[in-house]
mmCIF file of C-alpha atoms in Angstrom:
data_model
loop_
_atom_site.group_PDB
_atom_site.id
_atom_site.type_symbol
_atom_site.label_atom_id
_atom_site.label_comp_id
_atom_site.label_asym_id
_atom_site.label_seq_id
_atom_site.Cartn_x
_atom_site.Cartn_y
_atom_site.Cartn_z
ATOM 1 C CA UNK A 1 111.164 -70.708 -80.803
ATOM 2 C CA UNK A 2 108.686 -68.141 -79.615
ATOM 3 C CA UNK A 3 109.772 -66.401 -76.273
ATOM 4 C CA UNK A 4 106.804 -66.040 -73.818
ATOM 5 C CA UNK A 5 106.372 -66.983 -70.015
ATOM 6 C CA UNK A 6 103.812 -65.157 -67.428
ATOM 7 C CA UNK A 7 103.862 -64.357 -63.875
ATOM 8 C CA UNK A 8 101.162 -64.126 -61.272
ATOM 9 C CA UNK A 9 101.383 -61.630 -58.453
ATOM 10 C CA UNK A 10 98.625 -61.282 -55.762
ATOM 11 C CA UNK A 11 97.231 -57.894 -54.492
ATOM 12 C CA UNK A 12 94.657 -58.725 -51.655
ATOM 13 C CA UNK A 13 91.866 -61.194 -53.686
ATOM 14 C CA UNK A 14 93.144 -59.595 -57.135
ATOM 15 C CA UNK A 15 95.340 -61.914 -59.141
ATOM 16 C CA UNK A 16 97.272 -59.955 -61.618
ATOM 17 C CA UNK A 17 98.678 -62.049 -64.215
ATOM 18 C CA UNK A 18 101.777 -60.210 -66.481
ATOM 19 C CA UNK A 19 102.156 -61.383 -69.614
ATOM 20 C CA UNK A 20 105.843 -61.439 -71.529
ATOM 21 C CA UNK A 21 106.333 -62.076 -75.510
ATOM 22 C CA UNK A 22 105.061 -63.653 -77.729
ATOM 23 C CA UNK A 23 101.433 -65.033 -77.420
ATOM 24 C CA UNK A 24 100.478 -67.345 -80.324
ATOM 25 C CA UNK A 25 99.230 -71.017 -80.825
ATOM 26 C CA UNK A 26 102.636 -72.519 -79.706
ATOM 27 C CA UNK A 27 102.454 -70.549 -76.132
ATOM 28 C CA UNK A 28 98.549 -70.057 -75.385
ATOM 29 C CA UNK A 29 98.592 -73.709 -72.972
ATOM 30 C CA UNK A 30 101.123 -71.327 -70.994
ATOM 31 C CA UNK A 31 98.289 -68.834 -69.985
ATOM 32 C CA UNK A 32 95.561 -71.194 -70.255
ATOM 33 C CA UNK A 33 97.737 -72.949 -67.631
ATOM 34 C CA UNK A 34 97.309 -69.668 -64.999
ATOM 35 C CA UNK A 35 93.712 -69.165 -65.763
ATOM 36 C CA UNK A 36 93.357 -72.844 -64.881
ATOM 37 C CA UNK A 37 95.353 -72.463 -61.500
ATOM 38 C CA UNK A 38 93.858 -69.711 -60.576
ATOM 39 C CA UNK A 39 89.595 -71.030 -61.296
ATOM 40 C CA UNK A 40 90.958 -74.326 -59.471
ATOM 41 C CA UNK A 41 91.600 -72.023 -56.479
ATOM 42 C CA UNK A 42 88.530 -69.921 -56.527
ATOM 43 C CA UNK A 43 90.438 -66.684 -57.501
ATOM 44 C CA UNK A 44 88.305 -64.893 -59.854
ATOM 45 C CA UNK A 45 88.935 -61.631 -59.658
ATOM 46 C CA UNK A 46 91.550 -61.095 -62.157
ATOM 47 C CA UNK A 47 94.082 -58.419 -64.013
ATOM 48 C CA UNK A 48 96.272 -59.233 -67.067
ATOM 49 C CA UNK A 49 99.034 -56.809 -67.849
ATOM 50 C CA UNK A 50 99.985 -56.352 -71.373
ATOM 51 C CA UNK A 51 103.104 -54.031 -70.640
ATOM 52 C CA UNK A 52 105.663 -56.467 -72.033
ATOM 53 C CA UNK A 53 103.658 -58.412 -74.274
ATOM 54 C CA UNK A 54 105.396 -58.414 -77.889
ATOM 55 C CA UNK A 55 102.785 -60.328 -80.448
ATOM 56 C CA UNK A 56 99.318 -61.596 -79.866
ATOM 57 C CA UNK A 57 97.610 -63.671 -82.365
ATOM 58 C CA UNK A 58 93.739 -64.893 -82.493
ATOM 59 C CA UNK A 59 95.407 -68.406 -80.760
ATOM 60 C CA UNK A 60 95.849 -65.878 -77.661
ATOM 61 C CA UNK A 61 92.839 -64.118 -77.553
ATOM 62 C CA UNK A 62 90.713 -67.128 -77.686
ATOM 63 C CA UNK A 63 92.170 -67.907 -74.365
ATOM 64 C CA UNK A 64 90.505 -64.906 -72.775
ATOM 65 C CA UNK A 65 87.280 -66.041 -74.543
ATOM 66 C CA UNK A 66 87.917 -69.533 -73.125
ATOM 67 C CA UNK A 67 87.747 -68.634 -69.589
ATOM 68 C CA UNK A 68 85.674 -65.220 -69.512
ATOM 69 C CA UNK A 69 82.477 -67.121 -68.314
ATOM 70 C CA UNK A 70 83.136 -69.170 -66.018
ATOM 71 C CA UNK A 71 85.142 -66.539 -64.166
ATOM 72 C CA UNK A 72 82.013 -63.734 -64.554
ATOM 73 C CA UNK A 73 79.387 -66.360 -63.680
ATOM 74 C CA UNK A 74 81.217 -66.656 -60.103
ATOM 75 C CA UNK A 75 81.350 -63.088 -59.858
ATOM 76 C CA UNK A 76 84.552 -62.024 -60.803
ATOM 77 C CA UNK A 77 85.997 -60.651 -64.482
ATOM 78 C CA UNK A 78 89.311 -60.542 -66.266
ATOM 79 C CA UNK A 79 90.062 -56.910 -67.154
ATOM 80 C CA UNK A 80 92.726 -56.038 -69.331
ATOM 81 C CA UNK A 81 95.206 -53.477 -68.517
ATOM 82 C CA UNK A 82 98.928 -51.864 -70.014
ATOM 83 C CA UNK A 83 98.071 -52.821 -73.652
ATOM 84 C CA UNK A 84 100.043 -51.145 -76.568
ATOM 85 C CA UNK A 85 98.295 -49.816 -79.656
ATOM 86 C CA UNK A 86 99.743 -52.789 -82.075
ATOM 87 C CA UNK A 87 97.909 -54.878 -79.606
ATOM 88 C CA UNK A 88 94.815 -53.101 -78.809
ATOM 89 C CA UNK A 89 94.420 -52.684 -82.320
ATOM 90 C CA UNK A 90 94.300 -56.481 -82.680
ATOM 91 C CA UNK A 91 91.653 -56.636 -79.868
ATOM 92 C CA UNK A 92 89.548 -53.670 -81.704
ATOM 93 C CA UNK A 93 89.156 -55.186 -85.109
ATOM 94 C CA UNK A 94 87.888 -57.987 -83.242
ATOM 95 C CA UNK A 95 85.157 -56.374 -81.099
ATOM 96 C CA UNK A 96 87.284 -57.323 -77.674
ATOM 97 C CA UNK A 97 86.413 -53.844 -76.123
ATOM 98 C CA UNK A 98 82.480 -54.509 -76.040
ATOM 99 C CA UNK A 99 83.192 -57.850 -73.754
ATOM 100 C CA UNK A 100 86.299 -57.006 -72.108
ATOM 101 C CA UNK A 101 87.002 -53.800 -69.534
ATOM 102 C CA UNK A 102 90.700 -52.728 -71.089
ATOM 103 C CA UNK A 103 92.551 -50.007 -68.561
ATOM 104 C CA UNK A 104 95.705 -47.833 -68.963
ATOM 105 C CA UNK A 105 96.908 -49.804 -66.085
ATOM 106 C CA UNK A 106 97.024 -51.890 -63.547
ATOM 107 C CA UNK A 107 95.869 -49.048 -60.577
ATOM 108 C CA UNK A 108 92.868 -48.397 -62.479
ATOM 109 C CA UNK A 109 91.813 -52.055 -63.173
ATOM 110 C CA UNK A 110 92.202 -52.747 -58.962
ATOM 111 C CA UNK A 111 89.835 -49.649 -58.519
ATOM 112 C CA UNK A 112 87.147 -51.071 -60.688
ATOM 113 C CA UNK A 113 87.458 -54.471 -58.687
ATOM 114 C CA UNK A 114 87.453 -52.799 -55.089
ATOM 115 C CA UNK A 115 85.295 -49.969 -55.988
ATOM 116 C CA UNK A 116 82.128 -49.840 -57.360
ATOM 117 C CA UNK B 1 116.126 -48.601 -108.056
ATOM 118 C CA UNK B 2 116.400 -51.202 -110.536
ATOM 119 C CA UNK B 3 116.739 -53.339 -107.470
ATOM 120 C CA UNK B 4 113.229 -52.403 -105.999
ATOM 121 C CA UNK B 5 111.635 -53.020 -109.316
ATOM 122 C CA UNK B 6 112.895 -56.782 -109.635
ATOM 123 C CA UNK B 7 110.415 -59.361 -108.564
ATOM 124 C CA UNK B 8 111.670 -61.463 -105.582
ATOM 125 C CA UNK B 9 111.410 -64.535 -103.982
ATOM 126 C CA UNK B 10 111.905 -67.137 -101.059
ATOM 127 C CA UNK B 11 110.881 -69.685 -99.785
ATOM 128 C CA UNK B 12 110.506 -71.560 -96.364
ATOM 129 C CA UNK B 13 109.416 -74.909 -95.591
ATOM 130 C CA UNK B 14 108.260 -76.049 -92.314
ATOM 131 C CA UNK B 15 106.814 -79.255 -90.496
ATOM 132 C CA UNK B 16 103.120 -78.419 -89.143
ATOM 133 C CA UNK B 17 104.126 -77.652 -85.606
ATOM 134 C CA UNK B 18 102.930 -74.594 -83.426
ATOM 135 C CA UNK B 19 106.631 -74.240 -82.516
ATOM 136 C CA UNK B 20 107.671 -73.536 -86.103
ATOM 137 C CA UNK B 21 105.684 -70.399 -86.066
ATOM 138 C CA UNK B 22 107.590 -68.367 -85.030
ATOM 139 C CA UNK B 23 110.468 -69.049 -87.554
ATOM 140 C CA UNK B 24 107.603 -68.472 -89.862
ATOM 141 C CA UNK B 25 107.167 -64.757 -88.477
ATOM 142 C CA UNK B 26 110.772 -64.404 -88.679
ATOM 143 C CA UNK B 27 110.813 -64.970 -92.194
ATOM 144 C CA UNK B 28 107.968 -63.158 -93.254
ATOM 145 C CA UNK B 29 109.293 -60.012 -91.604
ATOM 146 C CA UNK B 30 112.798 -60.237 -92.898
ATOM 147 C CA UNK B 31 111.265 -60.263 -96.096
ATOM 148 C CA UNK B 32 108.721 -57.716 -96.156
ATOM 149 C CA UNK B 33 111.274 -55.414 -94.210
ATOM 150 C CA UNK B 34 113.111 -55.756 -97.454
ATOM 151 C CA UNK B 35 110.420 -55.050 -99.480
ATOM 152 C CA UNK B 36 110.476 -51.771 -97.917
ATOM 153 C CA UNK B 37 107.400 -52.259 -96.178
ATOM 154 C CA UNK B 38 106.250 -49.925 -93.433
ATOM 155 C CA UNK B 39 106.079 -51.315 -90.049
ATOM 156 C CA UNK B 40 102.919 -51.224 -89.406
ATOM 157 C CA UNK B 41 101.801 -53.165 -92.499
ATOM 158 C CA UNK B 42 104.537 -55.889 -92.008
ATOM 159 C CA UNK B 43 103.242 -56.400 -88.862
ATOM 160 C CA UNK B 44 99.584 -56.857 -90.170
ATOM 161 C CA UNK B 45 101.071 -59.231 -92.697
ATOM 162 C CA UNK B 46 102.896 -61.288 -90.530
ATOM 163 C CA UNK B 47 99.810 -61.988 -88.011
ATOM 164 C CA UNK B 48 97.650 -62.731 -91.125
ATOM 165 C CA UNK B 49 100.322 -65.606 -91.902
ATOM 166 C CA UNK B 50 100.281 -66.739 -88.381
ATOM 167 C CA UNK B 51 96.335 -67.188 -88.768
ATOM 168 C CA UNK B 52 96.868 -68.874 -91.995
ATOM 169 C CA UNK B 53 99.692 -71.256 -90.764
ATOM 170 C CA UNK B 54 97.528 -71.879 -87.186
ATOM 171 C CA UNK B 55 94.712 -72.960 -89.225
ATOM 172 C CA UNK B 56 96.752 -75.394 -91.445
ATOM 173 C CA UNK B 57 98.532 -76.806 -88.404
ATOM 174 C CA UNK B 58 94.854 -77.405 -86.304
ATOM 175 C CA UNK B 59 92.343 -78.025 -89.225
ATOM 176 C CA UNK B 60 94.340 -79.249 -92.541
ATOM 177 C CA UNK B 61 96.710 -81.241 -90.709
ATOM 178 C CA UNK B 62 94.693 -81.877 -87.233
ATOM 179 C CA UNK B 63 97.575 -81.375 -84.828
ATOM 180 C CA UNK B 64 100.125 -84.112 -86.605
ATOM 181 C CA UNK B 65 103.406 -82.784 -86.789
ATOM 182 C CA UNK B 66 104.741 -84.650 -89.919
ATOM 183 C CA UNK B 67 102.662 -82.192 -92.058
ATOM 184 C CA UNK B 68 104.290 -80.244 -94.570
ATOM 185 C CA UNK B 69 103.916 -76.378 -94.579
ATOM 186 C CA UNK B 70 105.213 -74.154 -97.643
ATOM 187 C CA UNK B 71 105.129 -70.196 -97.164
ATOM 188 C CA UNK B 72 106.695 -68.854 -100.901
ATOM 189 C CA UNK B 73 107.031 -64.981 -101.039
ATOM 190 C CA UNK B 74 106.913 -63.005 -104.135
ATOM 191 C CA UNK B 75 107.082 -59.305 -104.373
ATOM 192 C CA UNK B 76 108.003 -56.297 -106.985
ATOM 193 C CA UNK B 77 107.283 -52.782 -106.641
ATOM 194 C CA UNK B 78 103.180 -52.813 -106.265
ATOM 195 C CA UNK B 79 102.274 -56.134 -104.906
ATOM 196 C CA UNK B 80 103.830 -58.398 -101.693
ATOM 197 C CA UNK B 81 102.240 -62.331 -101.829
ATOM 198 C CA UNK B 82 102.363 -64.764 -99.131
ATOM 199 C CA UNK B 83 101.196 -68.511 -100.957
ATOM 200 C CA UNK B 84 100.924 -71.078 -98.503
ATOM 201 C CA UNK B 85 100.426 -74.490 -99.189
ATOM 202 C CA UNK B 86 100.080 -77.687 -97.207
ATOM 203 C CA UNK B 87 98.626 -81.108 -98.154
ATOM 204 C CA UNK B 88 96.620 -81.611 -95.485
ATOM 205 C CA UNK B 89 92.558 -81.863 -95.316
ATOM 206 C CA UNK B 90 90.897 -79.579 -97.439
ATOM 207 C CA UNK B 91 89.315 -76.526 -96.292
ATOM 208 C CA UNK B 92 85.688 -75.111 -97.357
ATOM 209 C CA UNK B 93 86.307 -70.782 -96.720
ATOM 210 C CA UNK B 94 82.844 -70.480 -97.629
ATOM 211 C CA UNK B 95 81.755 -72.624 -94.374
ATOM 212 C CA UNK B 96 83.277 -70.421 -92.300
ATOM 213 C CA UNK B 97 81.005 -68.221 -91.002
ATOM 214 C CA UNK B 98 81.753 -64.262 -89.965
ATOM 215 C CA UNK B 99 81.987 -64.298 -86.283
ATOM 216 C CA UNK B 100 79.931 -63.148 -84.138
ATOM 217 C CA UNK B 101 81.984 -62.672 -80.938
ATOM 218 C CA UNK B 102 79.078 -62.826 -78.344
ATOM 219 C CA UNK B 103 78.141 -66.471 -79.841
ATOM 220 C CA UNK B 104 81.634 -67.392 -80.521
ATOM 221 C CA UNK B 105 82.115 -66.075 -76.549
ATOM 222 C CA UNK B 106 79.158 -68.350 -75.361
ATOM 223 C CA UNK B 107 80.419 -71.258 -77.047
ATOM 224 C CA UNK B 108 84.188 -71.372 -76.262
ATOM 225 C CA UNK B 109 84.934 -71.258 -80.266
ATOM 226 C CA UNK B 110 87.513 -69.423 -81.623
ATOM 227 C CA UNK B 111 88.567 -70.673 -84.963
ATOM 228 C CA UNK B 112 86.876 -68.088 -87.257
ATOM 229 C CA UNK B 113 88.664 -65.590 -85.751
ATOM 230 C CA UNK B 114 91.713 -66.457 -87.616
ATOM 231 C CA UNK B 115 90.237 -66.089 -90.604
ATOM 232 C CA UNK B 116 88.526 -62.978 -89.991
ATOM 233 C CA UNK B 117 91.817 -61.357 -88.814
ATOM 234 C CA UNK B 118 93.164 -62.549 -92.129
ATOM 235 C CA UNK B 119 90.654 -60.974 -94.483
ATOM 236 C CA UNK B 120 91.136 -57.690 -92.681
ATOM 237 C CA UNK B 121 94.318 -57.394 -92.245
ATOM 238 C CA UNK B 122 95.311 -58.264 -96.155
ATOM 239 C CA UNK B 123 93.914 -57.074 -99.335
ATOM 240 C CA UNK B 124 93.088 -60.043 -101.110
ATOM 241 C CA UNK B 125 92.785 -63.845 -99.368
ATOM 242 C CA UNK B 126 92.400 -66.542 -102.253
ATOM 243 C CA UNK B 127 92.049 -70.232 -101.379
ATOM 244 C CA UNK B 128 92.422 -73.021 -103.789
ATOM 245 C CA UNK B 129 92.014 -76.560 -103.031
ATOM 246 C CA UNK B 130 92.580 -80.164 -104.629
ATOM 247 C CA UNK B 131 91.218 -82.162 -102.292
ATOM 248 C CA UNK B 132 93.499 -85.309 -101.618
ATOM 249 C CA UNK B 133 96.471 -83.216 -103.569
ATOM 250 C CA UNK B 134 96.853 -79.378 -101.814
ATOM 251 C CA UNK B 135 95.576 -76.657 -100.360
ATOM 252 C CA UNK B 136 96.939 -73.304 -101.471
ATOM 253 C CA UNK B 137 96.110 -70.246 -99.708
ATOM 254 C CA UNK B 138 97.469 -66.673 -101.261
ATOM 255 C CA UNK B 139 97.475 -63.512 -99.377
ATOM 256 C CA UNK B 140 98.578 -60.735 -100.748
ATOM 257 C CA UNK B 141 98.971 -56.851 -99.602
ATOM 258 C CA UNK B 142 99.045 -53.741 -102.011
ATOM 259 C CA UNK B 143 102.380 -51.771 -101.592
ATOM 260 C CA UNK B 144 101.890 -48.300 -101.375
ATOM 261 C CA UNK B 145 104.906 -46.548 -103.419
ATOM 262 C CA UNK B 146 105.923 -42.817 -102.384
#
């Protein structure tokens, strides 16, 4: 069975959520799970690390697409941060960069939120 | 190299549940590493098989788990081919419409993407369907000798 589990760390009112594994249609419920938790309590300023993340499949991305406007429409965003090239790649061919802010890392994603 | 120049086979046969997947990686990769595949393309392939094997498991079979899933694998020297066939609901390609992520973002909908993902990452995607008998999907990748 597919390895993947997530964990949620909190830097001020940025929720940085790291994902580990494999992402695919068996183990997207586990991150739909932290978007959920984190909407229900009004955090919606939010980073997703890539740096462990093995495998993504369309199953996984559709999660990001799932929760991308109702997070933006209460001002905050999900940007996307630590991603390797097999998995940017993925996200490319797709047209993910036009909708989605992707960073080197995490430092760079916080900036953007506290920022501008 | 009379080895590389026989065709091969295998087979794997699966019940349609999202936690079979990743068996169904794991077999695809063992045998296109064995093919002699580069990396990067078995790794195209077996994402293109996870799309096809998603789809099966949420459209053709509509989430039931007593479906029946069979990836067959058949390579020589030029060609690798992934045929996958299930006996679920039948499945119209041409009704599946090239996404168009902004829309597909508006509306929560994600299931073209699959399929998109499939035709890019593979050089030929074939569907054949008898409906009330099988679905058959084939993907299949060129293999770049030298």
């Amino acid at each position: 069975m597919a390895e993947f589990s997530t964990s949620v760390q909190e830097r001020g009112d940025i929720s940085i959520i790291n994902l580990k594994g494999f992402l695919d249609a068996h183990t997207a419920p586990t991150l739909e799970n932290n978007f959920t938790q984190l909407i229900n309590s009004s955090k919606y300023k939010i980073v997703v690390n890539f740096e462990d993340l093995a495998y993504i499949s369309s199953a996984g991305l559709g999660v990001f697409m799932a929760y991308i406007e109702n997070i933006r429409d209460n001002k905050g965003d999900i940007k996307l941060t630590n991603m390797s090239d097999k998995v940017f790649n993925i996200f490319d061919l797709l047209g993910f960069p036009l909708l989605y802010e992707i960073y080197k890392n995490e430092e760079e994603a916080i900036k953007k939120f506290s920022g501008s | 190299m009379s080895v590389r120049n026989k065709n091969r086979t295998g087979e794997l046969r699966v019940k349609s549940k999202t936690e079979n997947l990743s068996e169904i990686r794991d077999f695809v990769s063992m045998n296109a590493r064995a093919a002699g595949i580069p990396e990067a393309t078995v790794e195209n392939i077996i994402l293109a098989v996870d799309e096809a094997c998603t789809n099966i498991i949420k459209h053709a079979y509509k989430l039931s788990p007593e479906g029946e899933i069979i990836i067959k694998i058949n390579y020589d020297k030029e060609k690798f081919t992934v045929t996958i066939i299930d006996y679920g609901k039948s499945f119209e390609p041409d009704r599946v419409p090239l996404p168009d992520l902004q829309k597909y973002y508006r509306e929560h909908r994600v299931g073209g993407l699959g399929m998109y993902l499939m035709k890019s990452l593979m050089d030929d995607v074939e569907y054949q369907s008898v409906p009330g008998e099988y679905n058959q999907v084939l993907l299949s990748k060129n293999i770049r000798s030298g």
